[in-house]
XYZ file of N, CA and C in Angstrom:
441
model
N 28.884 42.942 37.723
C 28.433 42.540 39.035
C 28.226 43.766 39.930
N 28.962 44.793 39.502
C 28.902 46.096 40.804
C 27.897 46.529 40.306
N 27.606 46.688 38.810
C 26.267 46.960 38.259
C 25.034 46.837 39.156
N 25.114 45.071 39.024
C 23.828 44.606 39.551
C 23.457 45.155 41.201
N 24.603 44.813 41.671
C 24.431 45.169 43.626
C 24.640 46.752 43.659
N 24.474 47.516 42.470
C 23.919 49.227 42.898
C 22.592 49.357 42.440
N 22.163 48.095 41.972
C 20.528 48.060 40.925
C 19.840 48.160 42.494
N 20.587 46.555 42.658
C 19.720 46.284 44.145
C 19.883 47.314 45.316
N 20.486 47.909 45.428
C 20.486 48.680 46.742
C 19.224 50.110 46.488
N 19.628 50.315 44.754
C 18.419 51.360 44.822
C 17.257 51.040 44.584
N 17.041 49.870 44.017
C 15.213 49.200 44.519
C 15.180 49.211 45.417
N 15.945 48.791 46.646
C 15.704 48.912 48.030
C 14.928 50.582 48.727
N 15.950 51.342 48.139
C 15.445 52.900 48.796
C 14.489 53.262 48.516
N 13.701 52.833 47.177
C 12.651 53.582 46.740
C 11.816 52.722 47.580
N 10.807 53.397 48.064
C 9.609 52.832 48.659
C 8.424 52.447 47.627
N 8.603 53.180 46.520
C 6.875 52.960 45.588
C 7.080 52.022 44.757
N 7.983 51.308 44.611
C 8.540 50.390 43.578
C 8.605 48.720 44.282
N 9.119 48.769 45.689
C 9.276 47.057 46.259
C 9.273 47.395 47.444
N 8.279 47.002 48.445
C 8.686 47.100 49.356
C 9.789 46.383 50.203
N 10.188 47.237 51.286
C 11.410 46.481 51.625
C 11.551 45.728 52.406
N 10.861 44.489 52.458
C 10.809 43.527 53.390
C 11.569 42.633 52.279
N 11.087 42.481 50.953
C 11.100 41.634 49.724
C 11.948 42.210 48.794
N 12.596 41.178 48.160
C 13.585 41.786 47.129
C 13.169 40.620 45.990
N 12.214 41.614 44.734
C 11.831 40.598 43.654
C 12.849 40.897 42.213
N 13.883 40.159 42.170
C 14.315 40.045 41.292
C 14.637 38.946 40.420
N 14.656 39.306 39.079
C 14.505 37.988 38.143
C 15.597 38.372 37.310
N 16.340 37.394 36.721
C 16.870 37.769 35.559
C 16.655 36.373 34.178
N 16.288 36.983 33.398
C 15.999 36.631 32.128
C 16.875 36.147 30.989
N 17.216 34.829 30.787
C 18.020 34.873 29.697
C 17.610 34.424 28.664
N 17.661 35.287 26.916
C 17.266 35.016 25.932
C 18.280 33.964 25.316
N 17.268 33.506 24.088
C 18.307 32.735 23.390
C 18.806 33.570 22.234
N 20.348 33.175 22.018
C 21.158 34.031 21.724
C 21.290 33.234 20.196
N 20.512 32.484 19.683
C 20.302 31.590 18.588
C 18.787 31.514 18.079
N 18.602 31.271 17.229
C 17.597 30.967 16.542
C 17.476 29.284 16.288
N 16.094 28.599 16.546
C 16.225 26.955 16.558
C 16.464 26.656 15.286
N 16.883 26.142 15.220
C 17.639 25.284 13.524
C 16.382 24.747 12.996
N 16.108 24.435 11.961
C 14.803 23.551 11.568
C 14.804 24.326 9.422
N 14.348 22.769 9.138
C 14.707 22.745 7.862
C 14.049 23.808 7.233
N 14.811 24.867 6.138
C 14.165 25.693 5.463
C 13.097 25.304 4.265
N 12.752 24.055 3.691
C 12.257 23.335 2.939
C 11.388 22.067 2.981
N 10.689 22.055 2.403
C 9.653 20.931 2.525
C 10.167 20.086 1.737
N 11.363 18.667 2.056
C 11.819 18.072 0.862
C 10.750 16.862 0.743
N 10.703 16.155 -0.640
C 9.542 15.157 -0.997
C 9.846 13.955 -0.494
N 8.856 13.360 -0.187
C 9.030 12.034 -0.006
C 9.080 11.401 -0.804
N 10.037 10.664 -0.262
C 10.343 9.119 -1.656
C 9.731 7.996 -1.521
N 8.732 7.692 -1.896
C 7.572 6.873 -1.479
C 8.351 5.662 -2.771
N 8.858 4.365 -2.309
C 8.892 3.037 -3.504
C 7.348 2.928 -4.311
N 7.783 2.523 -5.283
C 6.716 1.898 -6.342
C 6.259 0.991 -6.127
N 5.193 0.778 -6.030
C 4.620 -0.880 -5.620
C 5.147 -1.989 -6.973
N 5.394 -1.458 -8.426
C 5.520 -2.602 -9.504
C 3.899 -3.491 -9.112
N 2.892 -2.725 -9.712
C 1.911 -3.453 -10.063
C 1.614 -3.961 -11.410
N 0.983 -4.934 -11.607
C 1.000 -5.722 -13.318
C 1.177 -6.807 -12.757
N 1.543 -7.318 -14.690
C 1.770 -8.660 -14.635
C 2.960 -8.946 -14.254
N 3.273 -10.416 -13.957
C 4.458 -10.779 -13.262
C 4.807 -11.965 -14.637
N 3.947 -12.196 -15.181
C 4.159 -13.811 -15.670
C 3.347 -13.227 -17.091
N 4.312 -13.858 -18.449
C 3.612 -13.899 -19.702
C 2.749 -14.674 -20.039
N 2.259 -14.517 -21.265
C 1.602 -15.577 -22.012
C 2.451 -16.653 -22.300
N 1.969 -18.091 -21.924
C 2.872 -18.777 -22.633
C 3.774 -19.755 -21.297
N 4.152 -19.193 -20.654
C 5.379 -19.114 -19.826
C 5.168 -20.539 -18.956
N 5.442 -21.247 -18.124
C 5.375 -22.233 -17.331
C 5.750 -21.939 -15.890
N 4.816 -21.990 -15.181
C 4.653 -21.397 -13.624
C 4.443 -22.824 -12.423
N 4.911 -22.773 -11.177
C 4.839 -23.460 -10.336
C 3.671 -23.295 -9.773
N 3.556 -24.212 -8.640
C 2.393 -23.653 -8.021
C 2.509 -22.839 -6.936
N 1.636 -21.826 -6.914
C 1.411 -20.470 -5.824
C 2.541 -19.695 -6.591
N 2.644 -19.112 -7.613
C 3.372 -18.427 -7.919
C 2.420 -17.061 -8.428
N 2.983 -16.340 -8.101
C 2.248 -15.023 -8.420
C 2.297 -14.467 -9.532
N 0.738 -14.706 -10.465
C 0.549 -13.652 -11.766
C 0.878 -12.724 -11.968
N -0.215 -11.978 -11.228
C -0.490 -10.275 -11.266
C -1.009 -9.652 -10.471
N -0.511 -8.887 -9.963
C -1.108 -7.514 -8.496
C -1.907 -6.617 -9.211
N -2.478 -6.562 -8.934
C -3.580 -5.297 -9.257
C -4.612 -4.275 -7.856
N -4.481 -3.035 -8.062
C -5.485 -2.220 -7.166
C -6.663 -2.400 -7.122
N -7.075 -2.122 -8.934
C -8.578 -2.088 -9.152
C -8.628 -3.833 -10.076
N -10.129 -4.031 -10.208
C -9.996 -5.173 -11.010
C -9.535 -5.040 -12.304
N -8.310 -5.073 -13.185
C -7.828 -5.566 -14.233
C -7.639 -6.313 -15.098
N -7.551 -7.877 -13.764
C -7.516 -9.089 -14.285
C -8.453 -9.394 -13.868
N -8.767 -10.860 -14.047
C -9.214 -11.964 -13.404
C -8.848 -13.326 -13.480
N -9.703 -13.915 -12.536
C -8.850 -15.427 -12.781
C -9.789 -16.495 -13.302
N -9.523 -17.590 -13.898
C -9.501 -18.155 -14.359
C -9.500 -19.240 -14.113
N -9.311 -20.708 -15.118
C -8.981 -21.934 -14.523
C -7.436 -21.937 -13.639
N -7.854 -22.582 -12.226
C -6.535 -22.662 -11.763
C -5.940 -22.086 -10.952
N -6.685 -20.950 -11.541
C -6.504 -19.403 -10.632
C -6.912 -18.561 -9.372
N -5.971 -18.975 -8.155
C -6.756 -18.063 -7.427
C -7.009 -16.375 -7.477
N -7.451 -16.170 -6.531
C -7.907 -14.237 -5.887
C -7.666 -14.015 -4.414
N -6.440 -13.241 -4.249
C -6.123 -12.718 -3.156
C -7.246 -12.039 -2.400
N -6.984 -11.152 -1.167
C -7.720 -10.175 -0.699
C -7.639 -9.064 -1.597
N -6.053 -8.895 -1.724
C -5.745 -7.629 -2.419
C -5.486 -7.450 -3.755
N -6.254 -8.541 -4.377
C -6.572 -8.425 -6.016
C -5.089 -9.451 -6.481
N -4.656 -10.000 -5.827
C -3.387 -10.443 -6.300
C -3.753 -11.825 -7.546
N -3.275 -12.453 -7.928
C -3.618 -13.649 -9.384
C -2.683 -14.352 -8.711
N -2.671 -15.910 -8.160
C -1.800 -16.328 -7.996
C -2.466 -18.054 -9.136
N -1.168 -18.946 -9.424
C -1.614 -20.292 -9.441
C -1.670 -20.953 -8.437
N -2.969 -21.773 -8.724
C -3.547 -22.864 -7.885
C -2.636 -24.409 -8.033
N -2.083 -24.630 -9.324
C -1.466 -25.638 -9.650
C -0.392 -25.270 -10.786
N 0.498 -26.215 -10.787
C 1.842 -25.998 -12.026
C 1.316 -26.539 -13.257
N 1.579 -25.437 -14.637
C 1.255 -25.749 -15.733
C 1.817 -24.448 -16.480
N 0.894 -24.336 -17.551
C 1.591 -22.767 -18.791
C 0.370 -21.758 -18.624
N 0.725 -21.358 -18.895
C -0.180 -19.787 -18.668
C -0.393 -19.219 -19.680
N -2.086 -19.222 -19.735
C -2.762 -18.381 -20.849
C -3.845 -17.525 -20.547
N -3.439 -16.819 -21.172
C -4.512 -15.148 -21.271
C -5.207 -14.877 -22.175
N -6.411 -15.068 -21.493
C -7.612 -14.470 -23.057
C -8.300 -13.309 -22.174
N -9.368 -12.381 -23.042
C -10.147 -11.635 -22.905
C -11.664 -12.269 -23.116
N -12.111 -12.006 -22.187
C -13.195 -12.757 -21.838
C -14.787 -11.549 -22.112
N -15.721 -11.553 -22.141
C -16.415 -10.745 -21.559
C -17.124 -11.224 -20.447
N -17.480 -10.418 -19.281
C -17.778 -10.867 -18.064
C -19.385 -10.079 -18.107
N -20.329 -11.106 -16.923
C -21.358 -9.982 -16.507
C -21.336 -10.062 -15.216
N -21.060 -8.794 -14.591
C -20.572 -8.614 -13.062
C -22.199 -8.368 -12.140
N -22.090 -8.874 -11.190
C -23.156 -9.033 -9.755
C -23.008 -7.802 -9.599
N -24.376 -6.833 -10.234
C -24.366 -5.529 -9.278
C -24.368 -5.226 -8.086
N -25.293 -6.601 -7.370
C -26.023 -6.478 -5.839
C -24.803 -6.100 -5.031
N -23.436 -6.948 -5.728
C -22.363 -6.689 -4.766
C -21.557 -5.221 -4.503
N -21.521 -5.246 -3.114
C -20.903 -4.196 -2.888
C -19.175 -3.418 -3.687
N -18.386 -4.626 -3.368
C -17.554 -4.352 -4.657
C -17.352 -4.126 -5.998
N -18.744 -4.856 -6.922
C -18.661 -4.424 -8.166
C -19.370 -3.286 -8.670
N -20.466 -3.296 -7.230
C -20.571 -1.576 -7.542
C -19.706 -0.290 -7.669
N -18.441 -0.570 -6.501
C -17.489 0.614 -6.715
C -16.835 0.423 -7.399
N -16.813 -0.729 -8.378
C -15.945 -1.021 -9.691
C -15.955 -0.218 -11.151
N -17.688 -1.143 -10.704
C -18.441 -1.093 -12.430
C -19.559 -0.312 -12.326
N -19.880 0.767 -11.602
C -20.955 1.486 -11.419
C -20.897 2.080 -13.016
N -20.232 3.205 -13.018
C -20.277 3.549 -14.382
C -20.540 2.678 -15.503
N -20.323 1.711 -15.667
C -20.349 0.518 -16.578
C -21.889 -0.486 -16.929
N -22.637 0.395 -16.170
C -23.787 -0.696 -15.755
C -24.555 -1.373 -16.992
N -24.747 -0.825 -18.055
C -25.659 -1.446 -19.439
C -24.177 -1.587 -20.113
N -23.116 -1.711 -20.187
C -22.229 -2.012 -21.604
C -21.727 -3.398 -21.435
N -21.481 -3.913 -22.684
C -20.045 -4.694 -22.309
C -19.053 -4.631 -21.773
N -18.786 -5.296 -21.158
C -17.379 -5.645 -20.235
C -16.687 -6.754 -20.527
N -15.292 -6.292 -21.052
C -14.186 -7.285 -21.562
C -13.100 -6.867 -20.437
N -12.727 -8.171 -19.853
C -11.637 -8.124 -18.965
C -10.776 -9.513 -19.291
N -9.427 -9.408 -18.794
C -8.253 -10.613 -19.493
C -8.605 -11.158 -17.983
N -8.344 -12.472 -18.319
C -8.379 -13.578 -17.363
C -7.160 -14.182 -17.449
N -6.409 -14.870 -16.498
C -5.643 -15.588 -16.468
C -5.848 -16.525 -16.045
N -5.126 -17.641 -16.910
C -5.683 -19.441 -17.023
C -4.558 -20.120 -16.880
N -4.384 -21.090 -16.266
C -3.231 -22.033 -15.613
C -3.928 -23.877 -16.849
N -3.115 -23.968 -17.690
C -3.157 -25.284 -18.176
C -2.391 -26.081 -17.788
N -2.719 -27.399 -16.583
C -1.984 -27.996 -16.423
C -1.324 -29.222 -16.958
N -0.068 -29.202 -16.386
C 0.583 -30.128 -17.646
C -0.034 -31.632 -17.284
N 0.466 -32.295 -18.628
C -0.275 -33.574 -18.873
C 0.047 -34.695 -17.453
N -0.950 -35.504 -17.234
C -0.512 -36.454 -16.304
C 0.103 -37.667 -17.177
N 0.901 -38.307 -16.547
C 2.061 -39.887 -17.018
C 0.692 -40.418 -17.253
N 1.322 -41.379 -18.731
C -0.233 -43.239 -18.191
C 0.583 -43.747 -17.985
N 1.175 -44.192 -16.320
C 1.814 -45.077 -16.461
C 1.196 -45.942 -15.250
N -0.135 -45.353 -15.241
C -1.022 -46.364 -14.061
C -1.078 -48.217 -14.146
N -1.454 -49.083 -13.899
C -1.624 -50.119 -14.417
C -3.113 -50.615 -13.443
N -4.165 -51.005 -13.936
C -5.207 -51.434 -13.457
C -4.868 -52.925 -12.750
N -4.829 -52.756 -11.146
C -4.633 -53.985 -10.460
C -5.840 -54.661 -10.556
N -7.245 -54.376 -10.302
C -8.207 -55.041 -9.700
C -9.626 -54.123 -9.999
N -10.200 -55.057 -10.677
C -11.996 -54.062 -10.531
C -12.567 -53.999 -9.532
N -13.599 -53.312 -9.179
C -14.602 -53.649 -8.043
C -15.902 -54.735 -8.859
């Protein structure tokens, strides 16, 4: 402190340095630390979506139960079968579930099967479909009345 108030008295005397009406002093404090911040770029752990099938060949499914998720087209559907937005296979109705390979001929005009099947344009195309067989109905109707 006696430091500082002999600093100030001799800025005062000198004339070429402050004049002496004004006394401009500042004091400055550094940081006496460095900011913390991670030395490493650690990875993100991004979950797996589990895309595929959900449901075998064979198997017996409710209704709205979900086949198969897919990004690109993989599957398709079939009797029974709906199509999500996002490529999903769900059933339309309760029955067993069967999968064949089909060959398909895809609508170029469309905008989607162009970014599908562009490459693909003169070949065959075999894609698995999924098919919902539903189970048998009762006879246990009885005919009341004809028209």
């Amino acid at each position: 402190m006696i430091l500082l108030t002999q600093l100030l008295t001799c800025i005062k005397n000198s004339n070429f340095l402050v004049k002496s009406t004004t006394t401009n002093l500042a004091c400055v404090r550094y940081a006496s630390k460095k900011a913390s911040s991670s030395t490493r770029n650690a990875p993100i752990r991004v979950r797996p979506k589990h895309r595929g099938w959900r449901v075998q060949d064979g198997y017996y499914v409710k209704e709205s139960t979900i086949l198969a998720t897919q990004l690109k087209p993989r599957f398709h559907p079939g009797l029974y079968v709906g199509f999500g937005k996002n490529g999903t296979l769900y059933a339309l109705e309760s029955g067993k579930v069967m999968i064949t390979c089909e060959k398909i001929n895809p609508n170029m005009s469309h905008s989607w099967t162009k970014r599908n099947y562009a490459d693909r344009k003169n070949s065959v195309i075999y894609k698995k479909h999924f098919n919902i067989i539903p189970e048998s109905q009762h006879n246990r109707f009885i005919l009341i009345d004809t028209l």
